[in-house]
């Protein structure tokens, strides 16, 4: 049926094209290549009609039908068929090499129809067609499949196979994805081979993992490597050699400046969501009862700019914590709030004596109070809060509970990130001896500059009289902050693997496996 439709279309176009035309540039080239004057009759209008027919036949199978259609419409204005350029310049051989070697990135060459393209090329080179009509059909398919493979391959190398924001509910790093405009720009490049060379992943971590993949025979480890290679392909903001990165699975923070690691530190991150979270959430959405609400304290994957440090912070207790924890503790101990330095405010913003409230009668689904914890040794945020603008109310902070840093699994918080050594972290961020002494004095530590001891002593007296006061320190040159998720990273001893604390690897694998070489389509084992 396909051939009948195409034959009718070509007959129609042949008729409209008419006779007496001068040979096209493509026709002249083909006649010289095959030593046959018949090919001087090559009609670009007929050929372009065959290309448009092939595009329709491939509908639903192409990476971006709209962009390819536009590209070939542009190419139809030329007297030279576009496939001639690929063959004359030997670009097609190099392009095939890229497609066939996609397995080195863990991506299946079958995605790019590499064998079909090679077969069509061989048929052309060997002259395995009996008429111009067969040539039109053969080369139309060759053009469409090659252009489609090119943008599909280029997109996967430059942007990754998966859009992380589509599979992770809490992925807030801005990630660039291919657009119609960017794909058309790729197609419009003069030399496709140069373009594919230019967009190969260049991050050092990616190249390290790629080399490790080449020598790795362990199936589970190969899967880990492949998943994290995909993460390194995602086009997120550049780090510029100066940044702070928190890697959730490693429970670790690193500060890098001028491309060199300045500080590494243990952190605690958000606790993993409850088992059967999705099913429990469905129940909660129907009942709207707090007791049915499943817990999900997982730290979001985020990007921002650390721009200030809050010393001796107050803790504005989130409503969700008030519902699930504060109310229960207040019912168990009427003096819990007072002893913890937590103030209670009604909806008018007026302070309320917590000992005069009948907490047993308070409905957890509609608590009419707000809670704030004063600065002090018992404050849940400790003495430091490191802020960056975001919509999730996430920040880094100190903690009075240092024992959690001794645990192997440090996914223990309500979502914010606890840092093991906030004083040193603050020192590295501000890079100012003067401001660092100010920080020490405000947090009850003697200054390094002995000339400031008098001020320190006066501050201590003041704090003893009225308590610690909250103060803000601006970070003059804000730090890019990445809160990311890598379960497999380069290490001086090889590849370092971390537990998939939020089960994000299997979520990614479910979406990625259709792109992978078949031998790599295995579940990730911890």
GROMACS .gro file of N, CA and C in nm, residues 368-520:
model
  459
  368UNK      N    1  -0.523   2.684   6.599
  368UNK     CA    2  -0.539   2.830   6.585
  368UNK      C    3  -0.418   2.909   6.636
  369UNK      N    4  -0.300   2.847   6.639
  369UNK     CA    5  -0.182   2.914   6.695
  369UNK      C    6  -0.062   2.898   6.601
  370UNK      N    7   0.032   2.991   6.615
  370UNK     CA    8   0.162   2.982   6.552
  370UNK      C    9   0.268   2.971   6.661
  371UNK      N   10   0.382   2.910   6.627
  371UNK     CA   11   0.484   2.882   6.727
  371UNK      C   12   0.620   2.931   6.677
  372UNK      N   13   0.693   2.997   6.768
  372UNK     CA   14   0.828   3.043   6.737
  372UNK      C   15   0.919   3.011   6.854
  373UNK      N   16   1.037   2.959   6.822
  373UNK     CA   17   1.134   2.926   6.927
  373UNK      C   18   1.240   3.035   6.935
  374UNK      N   19   1.261   3.088   7.057
  374UNK     CA   20   1.359   3.194   7.077
  374UNK      C   21   1.501   3.144   7.054
  375UNK      N   22   1.594   3.236   7.022
  375UNK     CA   23   1.735   3.198   7.015
  375UNK      C   24   1.782   3.144   7.150
  376UNK      N   25   1.877   3.053   7.145
  376UNK     CA   26   1.929   2.996   7.269
  376UNK      C   27   1.992   2.861   7.244
  377UNK      N   28   2.049   2.805   7.349
  377UNK     CA   29   2.120   2.677   7.335
  377UNK      C   30   2.027   2.564   7.291
  378UNK      N   31   1.900   2.574   7.326
  378UNK     CA   32   1.807   2.466   7.290
  378UNK      C   33   1.736   2.487   7.158
  379UNK      N   34   1.764   2.598   7.089
  379UNK     CA   35   1.698   2.625   6.962
  379UNK      C   36   1.733   2.517   6.860
  380UNK      N   37   1.631   2.467   6.791
  380UNK     CA   38   1.651   2.356   6.696
  380UNK      C   39   1.744   2.392   6.582
  381UNK      N   40   1.759   2.523   6.553
  381UNK     CA   41   1.848   2.566   6.445
  381UNK      C   42   1.988   2.597   6.494
  382UNK      N   43   2.012   2.581   6.625
  382UNK     CA   44   2.143   2.612   6.680
  382UNK      C   45   2.172   2.761   6.673
  383UNK      N   46   2.296   2.796   6.641
  383UNK     CA   47   2.336   2.936   6.638
  383UNK      C   48   2.349   2.993   6.497
  384UNK      N   49   2.332   2.907   6.396
  384UNK     CA   50   2.354   2.952   6.258
  384UNK      C   51   2.243   2.903   6.166
  385UNK      N   52   2.201   2.992   6.079
  385UNK     CA   53   2.106   2.956   5.974
  385UNK      C   54   2.158   3.017   5.843
  386UNK      N   55   2.182   2.933   5.744
  386UNK     CA   56   2.238   2.976   5.617
  386UNK      C   57   2.126   2.980   5.512
  387UNK      N   58   2.098   3.100   5.463
  387UNK     CA   59   1.978   3.120   5.381
  387UNK      C   60   2.008   3.135   5.233
  388UNK      N   61   1.915   3.087   5.153
  388UNK     CA   62   1.915   3.112   5.009
  388UNK      C   63   1.770   3.120   4.963
  389UNK      N   64   1.738   3.209   4.870
  389UNK     CA   65   1.598   3.224   4.827
  389UNK      C   66   1.545   3.095   4.763
  390UNK      N   67   1.431   3.048   4.810
  390UNK     CA   68   1.365   2.932   4.748
  390UNK      C   69   1.221   2.927   4.797
  391UNK      N   70   1.138   2.855   4.725
  391UNK     CA   71   0.996   2.847   4.755
  391UNK      C   72   0.961   2.731   4.848
  392UNK      N   73   1.061   2.654   4.888
  392UNK     CA   74   1.035   2.535   4.969
  392UNK      C   75   1.070   2.555   5.116
  393UNK      N   76   1.111   2.677   5.153
  393UNK     CA   77   1.150   2.708   5.292
  393UNK      C   78   1.262   2.615   5.340
  394UNK      N   79   1.356   2.586   5.252
  394UNK     CA   80   1.471   2.503   5.286
  394UNK      C   81   1.590   2.593   5.314
  395UNK      N   82   1.670   2.554   5.413
  395UNK     CA   83   1.792   2.627   5.446
  395UNK      C   84   1.889   2.529   5.511
  396UNK      N   85   2.013   2.574   5.529
  396UNK     CA   86   2.113   2.497   5.602
  396UNK      C   87   2.123   2.557   5.741
  397UNK      N   88   2.153   2.475   5.841
  397UNK     CA   89   2.157   2.530   5.976
  397UNK      C   90   2.240   2.444   6.071
  398UNK      N   91   2.270   2.503   6.182
  398UNK     CA   92   2.336   2.439   6.296
  398UNK      C   93   2.233   2.351   6.367
  399UNK      N   94   2.276   2.276   6.465
  399UNK     CA   95   2.184   2.196   6.545
  399UNK      C   96   2.246   2.168   6.682
  400UNK      N   97   2.165   2.167   6.787
  400UNK     CA   98   2.218   2.128   6.919
  400UNK      C   99   2.235   1.976   6.930
  401UNK      N  100   2.174   1.902   6.837
  401UNK     CA  101   2.180   1.756   6.840
  401UNK      C  102   2.295   1.707   6.753
  402UNK      N  103   2.415   1.706   6.808
  402UNK     CA  104   2.533   1.668   6.731
  402UNK      C  105   2.547   1.516   6.716
  403UNK      N  106   2.475   1.440   6.794
  403UNK     CA  107   2.491   1.294   6.790
  403UNK      C  108   2.450   1.236   6.655
  404UNK      N  109   2.361   1.303   6.585
  404UNK     CA  110   2.313   1.251   6.456
  404UNK      C  111   2.425   1.241   6.353
  405UNK      N  112   2.530   1.323   6.370
  405UNK     CA  113   2.641   1.320   6.274
  405UNK      C  114   2.727   1.195   6.289
  406UNK      N  115   2.706   1.119   6.395
  406UNK     CA  116   2.780   0.994   6.414
  406UNK      C  117   2.713   0.877   6.341
  407UNK      N  118   2.592   0.899   6.292
  407UNK     CA  119   2.518   0.791   6.226
  407UNK      C  120   2.567   0.773   6.082
  408UNK      N  121   2.555   0.649   6.034
  408UNK     CA  122   2.585   0.623   5.893
  408UNK      C  123   2.474   0.677   5.804
  409UNK      N  124   2.350   0.653   5.843
  409UNK     CA  125   2.236   0.707   5.769
  409UNK      C  126   2.192   0.837   5.836
  410UNK      N  127   2.224   0.948   5.771
  410UNK     CA  128   2.195   1.078   5.830
  410UNK      C  129   2.074   1.146   5.763
  411UNK      N  130   1.983   1.065   5.713
  411UNK     CA  131   1.856   1.118   5.662
  411UNK      C  132   1.759   1.123   5.779
  412UNK      N  133   1.771   1.228   5.861
  412UNK     CA  134   1.701   1.232   5.990
  412UNK      C  135   1.623   1.362   6.013
  413UNK      N  136   1.636   1.460   5.924
  413UNK     CA  137   1.576   1.591   5.952
  413UNK      C  138   1.435   1.602   5.893
  414UNK      N  139   1.375   1.720   5.915
  414UNK     CA  140   1.243   1.747   5.858
  414UNK      C  141   1.252   1.796   5.714
  415UNK      N  142   1.371   1.801   5.659
  415UNK     CA  143   1.389   1.845   5.520
  415UNK      C  144   1.503   1.943   5.502
  416UNK      N  145   1.524   2.029   5.602
  416UNK     CA  146   1.637   2.121   5.595
  416UNK      C  147   1.767   2.047   5.624
  417UNK      N  148   1.879   2.114   5.598
  417UNK     CA  149   2.009   2.048   5.603
  417UNK      C  150   2.088   2.096   5.723
  418UNK      N  151   2.123   2.003   5.810
  418UNK     CA  152   2.205   2.034   5.927
  418UNK      C  153   2.352   2.018   5.891
  419UNK      N  154   2.434   2.115   5.930
  419UNK     CA  155   2.577   2.108   5.901
  419UNK      C  156   2.654   2.081   6.030
  420UNK      N  157   2.758   1.999   6.018
  420UNK     CA  158   2.830   1.952   6.136
  420UNK      C  159   2.914   2.062   6.200
  421UNK      N  160   2.974   2.149   6.119
  421UNK     CA  161   3.063   2.253   6.172
  421UNK      C  162   3.023   2.388   6.113
  422UNK      N  163   2.917   2.449   6.164
  422UNK     CA  164   2.866   2.573   6.104
  422UNK      C  165   2.962   2.690   6.115
  423UNK      N  166   3.043   2.693   6.220
  423UNK     CA  167   3.136   2.805   6.237
  423UNK      C  168   3.240   2.806   6.125
  424UNK      N  169   3.298   2.691   6.097
  424UNK     CA  170   3.396   2.682   5.989
  424UNK      C  171   3.331   2.709   5.854
  425UNK      N  172   3.210   2.659   5.838
  425UNK     CA  173   3.136   2.682   5.713
  425UNK      C  174   3.114   2.832   5.693
  426UNK      N  175   3.075   2.902   5.799
  426UNK     CA  176   3.054   3.046   5.790
  426UNK      C  177   3.183   3.119   5.755
  427UNK      N  178   3.293   3.076   5.813
  427UNK     CA  179   3.423   3.139   5.787
  427UNK      C  180   3.460   3.130   5.639
  428UNK      N  181   3.439   3.011   5.581
  428UNK     CA  182   3.473   2.992   5.440
  428UNK      C  183   3.381   3.074   5.350
  429UNK      N  184   3.254   3.085   5.387
  429UNK     CA  185   3.159   3.158   5.304
  429UNK      C  186   3.184   3.308   5.301
  430UNK      N  187   3.215   3.367   5.417
  430UNK     CA  188   3.227   3.513   5.421
  430UNK      C  189   3.366   3.562   5.381
  431UNK      N  190   3.470   3.481   5.405
  431UNK     CA  191   3.607   3.515   5.364
  431UNK      C  192   3.647   3.655   5.411
  432UNK      N  193   3.619   3.683   5.538
  432UNK     CA  194   3.652   3.814   5.595
  432UNK      C  195   3.689   3.796   5.741
  433UNK      N  196   3.816   3.816   5.780
  433UNK     CA  197   3.855   3.803   5.920
  433UNK      C  198   3.775   3.896   6.012
  434UNK      N  199   3.745   4.017   5.963
  434UNK     CA  200   3.670   4.112   6.045
  434UNK      C  201   3.530   4.058   6.074
  435UNK      N  202   3.461   4.015   5.969
  435UNK     CA  203   3.326   3.962   5.987
  435UNK      C  204   3.326   3.832   6.066
  436UNK      N  205   3.433   3.755   6.050
  436UNK     CA  206   3.438   3.628   6.123
  436UNK      C  207   3.447   3.654   6.273
  437UNK      N  208   3.522   3.755   6.312
  437UNK     CA  209   3.526   3.791   6.454
  437UNK      C  210   3.390   3.839   6.503
  438UNK      N  211   3.318   3.912   6.419
  438UNK     CA  212   3.182   3.955   6.455
  438UNK      C  213   3.093   3.833   6.480
  439UNK      N  214   3.107   3.734   6.394
  439UNK     CA  215   3.027   3.612   6.408
  439UNK      C  216   3.062   3.540   6.538
  440UNK      N  217   3.188   3.531   6.568
  440UNK     CA  218   3.231   3.465   6.691
  440UNK      C  219   3.173   3.536   6.814
  441UNK      N  220   3.183   3.667   6.814
  441UNK     CA  221   3.133   3.744   6.929
  441UNK      C  222   2.982   3.726   6.944
  442UNK      N  223   2.908   3.734   6.835
  442UNK     CA  224   2.762   3.723   6.840
  442UNK      C  225   2.717   3.585   6.887
  443UNK      N  226   2.797   3.483   6.860
  443UNK     CA  227   2.758   3.346   6.897
  443UNK      C  228   2.825   3.299   7.026
  444UNK      N  229   2.884   3.396   7.101
  444UNK     CA  230   2.937   3.363   7.233
  444UNK      C  231   3.077   3.311   7.236
  445UNK      N  232   3.154   3.333   7.129
  445UNK     CA  233   3.293   3.287   7.122
  445UNK      C  234   3.388   3.407   7.122
  446UNK      N  235   3.505   3.395   7.185
  446UNK     CA  236   3.600   3.507   7.188
  446UNK      C  237   3.655   3.535   7.049
  447UNK      N  238   3.682   3.661   7.016
  447UNK     CA  239   3.736   3.695   6.884
  447UNK      C  240   3.881   3.650   6.871
  448UNK      N  241   3.926   3.631   6.748
  448UNK     CA  242   4.066   3.597   6.724
  448UNK      C  243   4.154   3.721   6.740
  449UNK      N  244   4.098   3.837   6.713
  449UNK     CA  245   4.168   3.964   6.731
  449UNK      C  246   4.152   4.006   6.878
  450UNK      N  247   4.260   4.002   6.954
  450UNK     CA  248   4.252   4.031   7.098
  450UNK      C  249   4.212   4.175   7.127
  451UNK      N  250   4.226   4.265   7.029
  451UNK     CA  251   4.185   4.403   7.050
  451UNK      C  252   4.033   4.416   7.063
  452UNK      N  253   3.961   4.311   7.027
  452UNK     CA  254   3.815   4.313   7.034
  452UNK      C  255   3.761   4.242   7.158
  453UNK      N  256   3.850   4.209   7.251
  453UNK     CA  257   3.806   4.135   7.370
  453UNK      C  258   3.710   4.217   7.455
  454UNK      N  259   3.733   4.349   7.462
  454UNK     CA  260   3.643   4.433   7.541
  454UNK      C  261   3.501   4.428   7.486
  455UNK      N  262   3.489   4.434   7.356
  455UNK     CA  263   3.356   4.427   7.294
  455UNK      C  264   3.293   4.290   7.321
  456UNK      N  265   3.374   4.188   7.315
  456UNK     CA  266   3.324   4.052   7.340
  456UNK      C  267   3.267   4.040   7.482
  457UNK      N  268   3.339   4.095   7.579
  457UNK     CA  269   3.295   4.085   7.719
  457UNK      C  270   3.165   4.163   7.742
  458UNK      N  271   3.156   4.280   7.677
  458UNK     CA  272   3.032   4.359   7.690
  458UNK      C  273   2.914   4.286   7.626
  459UNK      N  274   2.940   4.220   7.516
  459UNK     CA  275   2.834   4.144   7.448
  459UNK      C  276   2.787   4.029   7.537
  460UNK      N  277   2.880   3.962   7.604
  460UNK     CA  278   2.842   3.852   7.694
  460UNK      C  279   2.752   3.902   7.805
  461UNK      N  280   2.788   4.016   7.863
  461UNK     CA  281   2.706   4.073   7.972
  461UNK      C  282   2.565   4.106   7.921
  462UNK      N  283   2.560   4.162   7.803
  462UNK     CA  284   2.431   4.200   7.745
  462UNK      C  285   2.345   4.075   7.719
  463UNK      N  286   2.407   3.971   7.666
  463UNK     CA  287   2.332   3.848   7.636
  463UNK      C  288   2.284   3.780   7.763
  464UNK      N  289   2.364   3.787   7.868
  464UNK     CA  290   2.322   3.728   7.995
  464UNK      C  291   2.202   3.803   8.053
  465UNK      N  292   2.194   3.933   8.023
  465UNK     CA  293   2.084   4.014   8.077
  465UNK      C  294   1.956   4.000   7.996
  466UNK      N  295   1.967   4.001   7.863
  466UNK     CA  296   1.845   4.003   7.780
  466UNK      C  297   1.833   3.884   7.685
  467UNK      N  298   1.933   3.796   7.687
  467UNK     CA  299   1.930   3.682   7.595
  467UNK      C  300   1.997   3.714   7.463
  468UNK      N  301   2.016   3.613   7.383
  468UNK     CA  302   2.081   3.631   7.253
  468UNK      C  303   1.987   3.701   7.155
  469UNK      N  304   2.047   3.787   7.075
  469UNK     CA  305   1.972   3.862   6.975
  469UNK      C  306   2.006   3.811   6.835
  470UNK      N  307   1.904   3.804   6.752
  470UNK     CA  308   1.925   3.759   6.614
  470UNK      C  309   1.995   3.868   6.534
  471UNK      N  310   2.094   3.826   6.453
  471UNK     CA  311   2.164   3.921   6.367
  471UNK      C  312   2.186   3.858   6.230
  472UNK      N  313   2.180   3.943   6.128
  472UNK     CA  314   2.199   3.896   5.991
  472UNK      C  315   2.336   3.941   5.940
  473UNK      N  316   2.407   3.848   5.875
  473UNK     CA  317   2.534   3.878   5.810
  473UNK      C  318   2.517   3.854   5.660
  474UNK      N  319   2.538   3.958   5.581
  474UNK     CA  320   2.525   3.943   5.435
  474UNK      C  321   2.652   3.882   5.377
  475UNK      N  322   2.636   3.783   5.293
  475UNK     CA  323   2.748   3.727   5.218
  475UNK      C  324   2.764   3.813   5.093
  476UNK      N  325   2.869   3.893   5.090
  476UNK     CA  326   2.884   3.993   4.984
  476UNK      C  327   2.887   3.932   4.845
  477UNK      N  328   2.957   3.821   4.830
  477UNK     CA  329   2.964   3.751   4.702
  477UNK      C  330   2.895   3.617   4.719
  478UNK      N  331   2.766   3.614   4.688
  478UNK     CA  332   2.685   3.495   4.717
  478UNK      C  333   2.742   3.370   4.650
  479UNK      N  334   2.715   3.256   4.712
  479UNK     CA  335   2.768   3.128   4.666
  479UNK      C  336   2.660   3.046   4.596
  480UNK      N  337   2.685   3.001   4.472
  480UNK     CA  338   2.592   2.906   4.410
  480UNK      C  339   2.584   2.780   4.495
  481UNK      N  340   2.463   2.735   4.520
  481UNK     CA  341   2.439   2.617   4.602
  481UNK      C  342   2.365   2.512   4.521
  482UNK      N  343   2.423   2.394   4.513
  482UNK     CA  344   2.359   2.280   4.450
  482UNK      C  345   2.324   2.178   4.559
  483UNK      N  346   2.198   2.144   4.571
  483UNK     CA  347   2.157   2.032   4.656
  483UNK      C  348   2.116   1.923   4.558
  484UNK      N  349   2.203   1.824   4.543
  484UNK     CA  350   2.188   1.730   4.432
  484UNK      C  351   2.185   1.586   4.481
  485UNK      N  352   2.178   1.494   4.385
  485UNK     CA  353   2.156   1.354   4.421
  485UNK      C  354   2.238   1.265   4.327
  486UNK      N  355   2.355   1.221   4.376
  486UNK     CA  356   2.441   1.130   4.301
  486UNK      C  357   2.472   1.009   4.388
  487UNK      N  358   2.444   0.890   4.336
  487UNK     CA  359   2.469   0.767   4.413
  487UNK      C  360   2.597   0.698   4.369
  488UNK      N  361   2.665   0.755   4.271
  488UNK     CA  362   2.789   0.695   4.221
  488UNK      C  363   2.877   0.809   4.171
  489UNK      N  364   2.994   0.826   4.232
  489UNK     CA  365   3.080   0.940   4.199
  489UNK      C  366   3.225   0.895   4.188
  490UNK      N  367   3.308   0.973   4.119
  490UNK     CA  368   3.451   0.941   4.113
  490UNK      C  369   3.514   0.950   4.251
  491UNK      N  370   3.612   0.864   4.273
  491UNK     CA  371   3.683   0.860   4.400
  491UNK      C  372   3.829   0.828   4.371
  492UNK      N  373   3.918   0.868   4.461
  492UNK     CA  374   4.060   0.844   4.440
  492UNK      C  375   4.092   0.695   4.429
  493UNK      N  376   4.006   0.612   4.487
  493UNK     CA  377   4.026   0.467   4.481
  493UNK      C  378   3.939   0.400   4.375
  494UNK      N  379   3.875   0.479   4.290
  494UNK     CA  380   3.788   0.423   4.188
  494UNK      C  381   3.652   0.488   4.192
  495UNK      N  382   3.548   0.408   4.186
  495UNK     CA  383   3.411   0.458   4.189
  495UNK      C  384   3.354   0.441   4.329
  496UNK      N  385   3.300   0.548   4.384
  496UNK     CA  386   3.239   0.545   4.517
  496UNK      C  387   3.088   0.535   4.501
  497UNK      N  388   3.028   0.434   4.566
  497UNK     CA  389   2.884   0.412   4.557
  497UNK      C  390   2.818   0.445   4.690
  498UNK      N  391   2.706   0.516   4.685
  498UNK     CA  392   2.630   0.550   4.805
  498UNK      C  393   2.492   0.485   4.799
  499UNK      N  394   2.435   0.463   4.916
  499UNK     CA  395   2.300   0.407   4.922
  499UNK      C  396   2.200   0.502   4.858
  500UNK      N  397   2.105   0.444   4.791
  500UNK     CA  398   1.999   0.521   4.727
  500UNK      C  399   1.893   0.553   4.832
  501UNK      N  400   1.923   0.654   4.915
  501UNK     CA  401   1.847   0.679   5.037
  501UNK      C  402   1.700   0.711   5.011
  502UNK      N  403   1.669   0.773   4.898
  502UNK     CA  404   1.529   0.807   4.866
  502UNK      C  405   1.469   0.716   4.759
  503UNK      N  406   1.541   0.613   4.720
  503UNK     CA  407   1.493   0.521   4.616
  503UNK      C  408   1.477   0.593   4.482
  504UNK      N  409   1.562   0.692   4.458
  504UNK     CA  410   1.552   0.768   4.333
  504UNK      C  411   1.615   0.695   4.215
  505UNK      N  412   1.708   0.603   4.243
  505UNK     CA  413   1.772   0.530   4.133
  505UNK      C  414   1.671   0.445   4.058
  506UNK      N  415   1.592   0.371   4.131
  506UNK     CA  416   1.493   0.285   4.064
  506UNK      C  417   1.388   0.367   3.990
  507UNK      N  418   1.354   0.483   4.044
  507UNK     CA  419   1.260   0.572   3.974
  507UNK      C  420   1.319   0.616   3.841
  508UNK      N  421   1.448   0.650   3.842
  508UNK     CA  422   1.514   0.693   3.719
  508UNK      C  423   1.528   0.576   3.622
  509UNK      N  424   1.565   0.460   3.675
  509UNK     CA  425   1.583   0.343   3.590
  509UNK      C  426   1.455   0.306   3.516
  510UNK      N  427   1.342   0.317   3.584
  510UNK     CA  428   1.214   0.285   3.520
  510UNK      C  429   1.192   0.368   3.394
  511UNK      N  430   1.236   0.494   3.397
  511UNK     CA  431   1.219   0.582   3.282
  511UNK      C  432   1.332   0.567   3.181
  512UNK      N  433   1.451   0.535   3.229
  512UNK     CA  434   1.570   0.536   3.144
  512UNK      C  435   1.593   0.405   3.070
  513UNK      N  436   1.542   0.294   3.122
  513UNK     CA  437   1.583   0.163   3.069
  513UNK      C  438   1.550   0.143   2.922
  514UNK      N  439   1.448   0.211   2.871
  514UNK     CA  440   1.415   0.193   2.729
  514UNK      C  441   1.520   0.256   2.637
  515UNK      N  442   1.608   0.339   2.695
  515UNK     CA  443   1.714   0.399   2.616
  515UNK      C  444   1.846   0.323   2.627
  516UNK      N  445   1.856   0.231   2.721
  516UNK     CA  446   1.983   0.168   2.753
  516UNK      C  447   2.012   0.046   2.666
  517UNK      N  448   2.141   0.017   2.652
  517UNK     CA  449   2.182  -0.109   2.592
  517UNK      C  450   2.120  -0.222   2.673
  518UNK      N  451   2.068  -0.324   2.607
  518UNK     CA  452   1.989  -0.427   2.674
  518UNK      C  453   2.061  -0.490   2.792
  519UNK      N  454   2.190  -0.510   2.784
  519UNK     CA  455   2.264  -0.574   2.893
  519UNK      C  456   2.266  -0.489   3.019
  520UNK      N  457   2.228  -0.360   3.005
  520UNK     CA  458   2.230  -0.270   3.121
  520UNK      C  459   2.091  -0.250   3.181
   0.00000   0.00000   0.00000
